[in-house]
């Protein structure tokens, strides 16, 4: 919208506080409207960024340990896993196919017993896994070698068992020796070589990592593995590979993608994202009504001025442009302020959470409830653009009625008794 010189002067004059009590009150209402728009935009940016960060962080952690798909046998064992892995690697879009053994067992140390998820991996795969290598808190994964009877455990599991690098823990498997009185559970002692923190509560509280050969010995699996973990170039389009992967193991097992493995939590996150966007958009809608009310009061206060301007040659279109500009400017400044507030909050999000926790004495980010140990964030430029455009359009629409009322002012009726 292009304004000529006098229209710009009038719009600037109406944006600034006047000398009268009424004009100062209108300016205060306008600033409240600006602040409301800023808070609405900031809230949307913050919440959507946190939700995106939560999804991305959770996906990165789960995919880093579980892959984008898994191939597993009907009985939980794959005897010809080398052939399956080689065939999976030839599927277009597949980047890796790694053998794994995963079995829920019991762990005991210092008189404490906890349920654990034992995972056997090839030593090379352990040392090349960025989620594991980047999360080592004590000890070293280099100490994990076949036959060493060493394991790496999650930090929270270590706390539960009172274990640390160099201490002993025992893994208890129900598949043991057959005796006249029944099956005796198999109990094997291992030395803790390292502790790690993935950042996902369930993993840190249960995972026990050990070399593939040691896991096969513990579970008496011979040369078999439990699953083949598959990773692809584009996880969001993994349906392209699932048909071929299912064909590879047809009749012997199934192929399951990451959506099916984590369907409940990711669907819940998606629903929550949409719900939060709709609910928080109401803040912007309320702010827009504030802009509408402030402009209506401004038009009422400036009726005489508008009539004089009309008698001096100002057009109806010119008056509409002035008030549309005033309202849109308030909305635009609110949006810019909201972007700044949102960016600052996201940058200092974890210190802010820590300060609030210190002040209230409450754990606002309990990882046992929220899975992750820190507040994540990932800002999507497309979503920010949608938020900005939504706020701009609503701000513009709120100016149309007051601008039309100003343009329809009849100078003869207003100035009849002047």
mmCIF file with all atom_site columns, N, CA, C and O in Angstrom, residues 71 78-91 97 99 122 223 225 228 244-245 247-250 252:
data_model
loop_
_atom_site.group_PDB
_atom_site.id
_atom_site.type_symbol
_atom_site.label_atom_id
_atom_site.label_alt_id
_atom_site.label_comp_id
_atom_site.label_asym_id
_atom_site.label_entity_id
_atom_site.label_seq_id
_atom_site.pdbx_PDB_ins_code
_atom_site.Cartn_x
_atom_site.Cartn_y
_atom_site.Cartn_z
_atom_site.occupancy
_atom_site.B_iso_or_equiv
_atom_site.pdbx_formal_charge
_atom_site.auth_seq_id
_atom_site.auth_comp_id
_atom_site.auth_asym_id
_atom_site.auth_atom_id
_atom_site.pdbx_PDB_model_num
ATOM 1   N N  . UNK A 1 71  ? 14.061 -55.969 10.513 1.00 0.00 ? 71  UNK A N  1
ATOM 2   C CA . UNK A 1 71  ? 13.623 -57.261 9.986  1.00 0.00 ? 71  UNK A CA 1
ATOM 3   C C  . UNK A 1 71  ? 13.840 -58.275 11.095 1.00 0.00 ? 71  UNK A C  1
ATOM 4   O O  . UNK A 1 71  ? 14.952 -58.415 11.605 1.00 0.00 ? 71  UNK A O  1
ATOM 5   N N  . UNK A 1 78  ? 17.036 -65.019 13.621 1.00 0.00 ? 78  UNK A N  1
ATOM 6   C CA . UNK A 1 78  ? 17.342 -65.090 12.192 1.00 0.00 ? 78  UNK A CA 1
ATOM 7   C C  . UNK A 1 78  ? 18.624 -65.885 12.027 1.00 0.00 ? 78  UNK A C  1
ATOM 8   O O  . UNK A 1 78  ? 19.690 -65.456 12.472 1.00 0.00 ? 78  UNK A O  1
ATOM 9   N N  . UNK A 1 79  ? 18.506 -67.045 11.399 1.00 0.00 ? 79  UNK A N  1
ATOM 10  C CA . UNK A 1 79  ? 19.691 -67.902 11.233 1.00 0.00 ? 79  UNK A CA 1
ATOM 11  C C  . UNK A 1 79  ? 20.510 -67.511 10.007 1.00 0.00 ? 79  UNK A C  1
ATOM 12  O O  . UNK A 1 79  ? 21.731 -67.635 9.998  1.00 0.00 ? 79  UNK A O  1
ATOM 13  N N  . UNK A 1 80  ? 19.862 -67.046 8.967  1.00 0.00 ? 80  UNK A N  1
ATOM 14  C CA . UNK A 1 80  ? 20.582 -66.662 7.739  1.00 0.00 ? 80  UNK A CA 1
ATOM 15  C C  . UNK A 1 80  ? 20.642 -65.138 7.612  1.00 0.00 ? 80  UNK A C  1
ATOM 16  O O  . UNK A 1 80  ? 20.349 -64.566 6.563  1.00 0.00 ? 80  UNK A O  1
ATOM 17  N N  . UNK A 1 81  ? 21.029 -64.486 8.691  1.00 0.00 ? 81  UNK A N  1
ATOM 18  C CA . UNK A 1 81  ? 20.979 -63.027 8.727  1.00 0.00 ? 81  UNK A CA 1
ATOM 19  C C  . UNK A 1 81  ? 21.959 -62.378 7.758  1.00 0.00 ? 81  UNK A C  1
ATOM 20  O O  . UNK A 1 81  ? 21.719 -61.271 7.278  1.00 0.00 ? 81  UNK A O  1
ATOM 21  N N  . UNK A 1 82  ? 23.100 -63.038 7.452  1.00 0.00 ? 82  UNK A N  1
ATOM 22  C CA . UNK A 1 82  ? 24.060 -62.447 6.515  1.00 0.00 ? 82  UNK A CA 1
ATOM 23  C C  . UNK A 1 82  ? 23.423 -62.253 5.143  1.00 0.00 ? 82  UNK A C  1
ATOM 24  O O  . UNK A 1 82  ? 23.581 -61.195 4.514  1.00 0.00 ? 82  UNK A O  1
ATOM 25  N N  . UNK A 1 83  ? 22.700 -63.273 4.688  1.00 0.00 ? 83  UNK A N  1
ATOM 26  C CA . UNK A 1 83  ? 22.036 -63.178 3.393  1.00 0.00 ? 83  UNK A CA 1
ATOM 27  C C  . UNK A 1 83  ? 20.954 -62.094 3.412  1.00 0.00 ? 83  UNK A C  1
ATOM 28  O O  . UNK A 1 83  ? 20.802 -61.321 2.464  1.00 0.00 ? 83  UNK A O  1
ATOM 29  N N  . UNK A 1 84  ? 20.201 -62.033 4.517  1.00 0.00 ? 84  UNK A N  1
ATOM 30  C CA . UNK A 1 84  ? 19.146 -61.018 4.644  1.00 0.00 ? 84  UNK A CA 1
ATOM 31  C C  . UNK A 1 84  ? 19.738 -59.616 4.633  1.00 0.00 ? 84  UNK A C  1
ATOM 32  O O  . UNK A 1 84  ? 19.231 -58.713 3.961  1.00 0.00 ? 84  UNK A O  1
ATOM 33  N N  . UNK A 1 85  ? 20.839 -59.425 5.375  1.00 0.00 ? 85  UNK A N  1
ATOM 34  C CA . UNK A 1 85  ? 21.477 -58.104 5.430  1.00 0.00 ? 85  UNK A CA 1
ATOM 35  C C  . UNK A 1 85  ? 22.011 -57.697 4.063  1.00 0.00 ? 85  UNK A C  1
ATOM 36  O O  . UNK A 1 85  ? 21.858 -56.544 3.644  1.00 0.00 ? 85  UNK A O  1
ATOM 37  N N  . UNK A 1 86  ? 22.640 -58.652 3.358  1.00 0.00 ? 86  UNK A N  1
ATOM 38  C CA . UNK A 1 86  ? 23.176 -58.339 2.026  1.00 0.00 ? 86  UNK A CA 1
ATOM 39  C C  . UNK A 1 86  ? 22.054 -57.987 1.052  1.00 0.00 ? 86  UNK A C  1
ATOM 40  O O  . UNK A 1 86  ? 22.194 -57.055 0.243  1.00 0.00 ? 86  UNK A O  1
ATOM 41  N N  . UNK A 1 87  ? 20.949 -58.708 1.123  1.00 0.00 ? 87  UNK A N  1
ATOM 42  C CA . UNK A 1 87  ? 19.813 -58.416 0.232  1.00 0.00 ? 87  UNK A CA 1
ATOM 43  C C  . UNK A 1 87  ? 19.191 -57.064 0.566  1.00 0.00 ? 87  UNK A C  1
ATOM 44  O O  . UNK A 1 87  ? 18.784 -56.311 -0.329 1.00 0.00 ? 87  UNK A O  1
ATOM 45  N N  . UNK A 1 88  ? 19.114 -56.736 1.863  1.00 0.00 ? 88  UNK A N  1
ATOM 46  C CA . UNK A 1 88  ? 18.535 -55.456 2.269  1.00 0.00 ? 88  UNK A CA 1
ATOM 47  C C  . UNK A 1 88  ? 19.384 -54.285 1.781  1.00 0.00 ? 88  UNK A C  1
ATOM 48  O O  . UNK A 1 88  ? 18.849 -53.251 1.376  1.00 0.00 ? 88  UNK A O  1
ATOM 49  N N  . UNK A 1 89  ? 20.703 -54.442 1.815  1.00 0.00 ? 89  UNK A N  1
ATOM 50  C CA . UNK A 1 89  ? 21.591 -53.359 1.377  1.00 0.00 ? 89  UNK A CA 1
ATOM 51  C C  . UNK A 1 89  ? 21.423 -53.044 -0.106 1.00 0.00 ? 89  UNK A C  1
ATOM 52  O O  . UNK A 1 89  ? 21.723 -51.938 -0.548 1.00 0.00 ? 89  UNK A O  1
ATOM 53  N N  . UNK A 1 90  ? 20.942 -54.033 -0.894 1.00 0.00 ? 90  UNK A N  1
ATOM 54  C CA . UNK A 1 90  ? 20.782 -53.828 -2.338 1.00 0.00 ? 90  UNK A CA 1
ATOM 55  C C  . UNK A 1 90  ? 19.484 -53.111 -2.682 1.00 0.00 ? 90  UNK A C  1
ATOM 56  O O  . UNK A 1 90  ? 19.285 -52.717 -3.826 1.00 0.00 ? 90  UNK A O  1
ATOM 57  N N  . UNK A 1 91  ? 18.605 -52.956 -1.705 1.00 0.00 ? 91  UNK A N  1
ATOM 58  C CA . UNK A 1 91  ? 17.345 -52.238 -1.951 1.00 0.00 ? 91  UNK A CA 1
ATOM 59  C C  . UNK A 1 91  ? 17.640 -50.754 -2.128 1.00 0.00 ? 91  UNK A C  1
ATOM 60  O O  . UNK A 1 91  ? 18.335 -50.150 -1.303 1.00 0.00 ? 91  UNK A O  1
ATOM 61  N N  . UNK A 1 97  ? 22.414 -52.105 6.835  1.00 0.00 ? 97  UNK A N  1
ATOM 62  C CA . UNK A 1 97  ? 21.637 -53.201 7.407  1.00 0.00 ? 97  UNK A CA 1
ATOM 63  C C  . UNK A 1 97  ? 22.537 -53.917 8.403  1.00 0.00 ? 97  UNK A C  1
ATOM 64  O O  . UNK A 1 97  ? 23.491 -54.599 8.013  1.00 0.00 ? 97  UNK A O  1
ATOM 65  N N  . UNK A 1 99  ? 23.173 -56.363 11.936 1.00 0.00 ? 99  UNK A N  1
ATOM 66  C CA . UNK A 1 99  ? 22.587 -57.391 12.807 1.00 0.00 ? 99  UNK A CA 1
ATOM 67  C C  . UNK A 1 99  ? 22.589 -56.954 14.268 1.00 0.00 ? 99  UNK A C  1
ATOM 68  O O  . UNK A 1 99  ? 23.507 -56.274 14.734 1.00 0.00 ? 99  UNK A O  1
ATOM 69  N N  . UNK A 1 122 ? 27.777 -55.762 16.982 1.00 0.00 ? 122 UNK A N  1
ATOM 70  C CA . UNK A 1 122 ? 29.161 -55.961 16.581 1.00 0.00 ? 122 UNK A CA 1
ATOM 71  C C  . UNK A 1 122 ? 30.004 -54.801 17.099 1.00 0.00 ? 122 UNK A C  1
ATOM 72  O O  . UNK A 1 122 ? 29.538 -53.655 17.138 1.00 0.00 ? 122 UNK A O  1
ATOM 73  N N  . UNK A 1 223 ? 25.103 -68.880 16.074 1.00 0.00 ? 223 UNK A N  1
ATOM 74  C CA . UNK A 1 223 ? 25.470 -67.822 15.125 1.00 0.00 ? 223 UNK A CA 1
ATOM 75  C C  . UNK A 1 223 ? 24.248 -67.000 14.720 1.00 0.00 ? 223 UNK A C  1
ATOM 76  O O  . UNK A 1 223 ? 24.312 -66.191 13.808 1.00 0.00 ? 223 UNK A O  1
ATOM 77  N N  . UNK A 1 225 ? 21.066 -64.214 15.051 1.00 0.00 ? 225 UNK A N  1
ATOM 78  C CA . UNK A 1 225 ? 20.841 -62.879 15.615 1.00 0.00 ? 225 UNK A CA 1
ATOM 79  C C  . UNK A 1 225 ? 19.339 -62.706 15.812 1.00 0.00 ? 225 UNK A C  1
ATOM 80  O O  . UNK A 1 225 ? 18.531 -63.536 15.368 1.00 0.00 ? 225 UNK A O  1
ATOM 81  N N  . UNK A 1 228 ? 17.620 -57.594 12.104 1.00 0.00 ? 228 UNK A N  1
ATOM 82  C CA . UNK A 1 228 ? 18.511 -56.825 11.238 1.00 0.00 ? 228 UNK A CA 1
ATOM 83  C C  . UNK A 1 228 ? 17.965 -55.404 11.186 1.00 0.00 ? 228 UNK A C  1
ATOM 84  O O  . UNK A 1 228 ? 16.813 -55.185 10.773 1.00 0.00 ? 228 UNK A O  1
ATOM 85  N N  . UNK A 1 244 ? 9.955  -54.128 -0.540 1.00 0.00 ? 244 UNK A N  1
ATOM 86  C CA . UNK A 1 244 ? 11.106 -54.962 -0.896 1.00 0.00 ? 244 UNK A CA 1
ATOM 87  C C  . UNK A 1 244 ? 11.673 -55.665 0.337  1.00 0.00 ? 244 UNK A C  1
ATOM 88  O O  . UNK A 1 244 ? 12.065 -56.841 0.267  1.00 0.00 ? 244 UNK A O  1
ATOM 89  N N  . UNK A 1 245 ? 11.719 -54.975 1.470  1.00 0.00 ? 245 UNK A N  1
ATOM 90  C CA . UNK A 1 245 ? 12.240 -55.591 2.693  1.00 0.00 ? 245 UNK A CA 1
ATOM 91  C C  . UNK A 1 245 ? 11.338 -56.725 3.166  1.00 0.00 ? 245 UNK A C  1
ATOM 92  O O  . UNK A 1 245 ? 11.822 -57.759 3.648  1.00 0.00 ? 245 UNK A O  1
ATOM 93  N N  . UNK A 1 247 ? 9.555  -58.610 1.236  1.00 0.00 ? 247 UNK A N  1
ATOM 94  C CA . UNK A 1 247 ? 9.763  -59.729 0.317  1.00 0.00 ? 247 UNK A CA 1
ATOM 95  C C  . UNK A 1 247 ? 11.006 -60.535 0.683  1.00 0.00 ? 247 UNK A C  1
ATOM 96  O O  . UNK A 1 247 ? 11.019 -61.760 0.543  1.00 0.00 ? 247 UNK A O  1
ATOM 97  N N  . UNK A 1 248 ? 12.041 -59.860 1.173  1.00 0.00 ? 248 UNK A N  1
ATOM 98  C CA . UNK A 1 248 ? 13.290 -60.544 1.505  1.00 0.00 ? 248 UNK A CA 1
ATOM 99  C C  . UNK A 1 248 ? 13.080 -61.603 2.579  1.00 0.00 ? 248 UNK A C  1
ATOM 100 O O  . UNK A 1 248 ? 13.660 -62.686 2.539  1.00 0.00 ? 248 UNK A O  1
ATOM 101 N N  . UNK A 1 249 ? 12.239 -61.277 3.565  1.00 0.00 ? 249 UNK A N  1
ATOM 102 C CA . UNK A 1 249 ? 12.067 -62.167 4.720  1.00 0.00 ? 249 UNK A CA 1
ATOM 103 C C  . UNK A 1 249 ? 10.697 -62.861 4.698  1.00 0.00 ? 249 UNK A C  1
ATOM 104 O O  . UNK A 1 249 ? 10.252 -63.407 5.698  1.00 0.00 ? 249 UNK A O  1
ATOM 105 N N  . UNK A 1 250 ? 10.033 -62.857 3.535  1.00 0.00 ? 250 UNK A N  1
ATOM 106 C CA . UNK A 1 250 ? 8.691  -63.427 3.425  1.00 0.00 ? 250 UNK A CA 1
ATOM 107 C C  . UNK A 1 250 ? 8.683  -64.908 3.828  1.00 0.00 ? 250 UNK A C  1
ATOM 108 O O  . UNK A 1 250 ? 9.517  -65.695 3.385  1.00 0.00 ? 250 UNK A O  1
ATOM 109 N N  . UNK A 1 252 ? 9.467  -66.112 6.627  1.00 0.00 ? 252 UNK A N  1
ATOM 110 C CA . UNK A 1 252 ? 10.365 -66.374 7.755  1.00 0.00 ? 252 UNK A CA 1
ATOM 111 C C  . UNK A 1 252 ? 10.293 -65.316 8.840  1.00 0.00 ? 252 UNK A C  1
ATOM 112 O O  . UNK A 1 252 ? 10.743 -65.532 9.962  1.00 0.00 ? 252 UNK A O  1
#
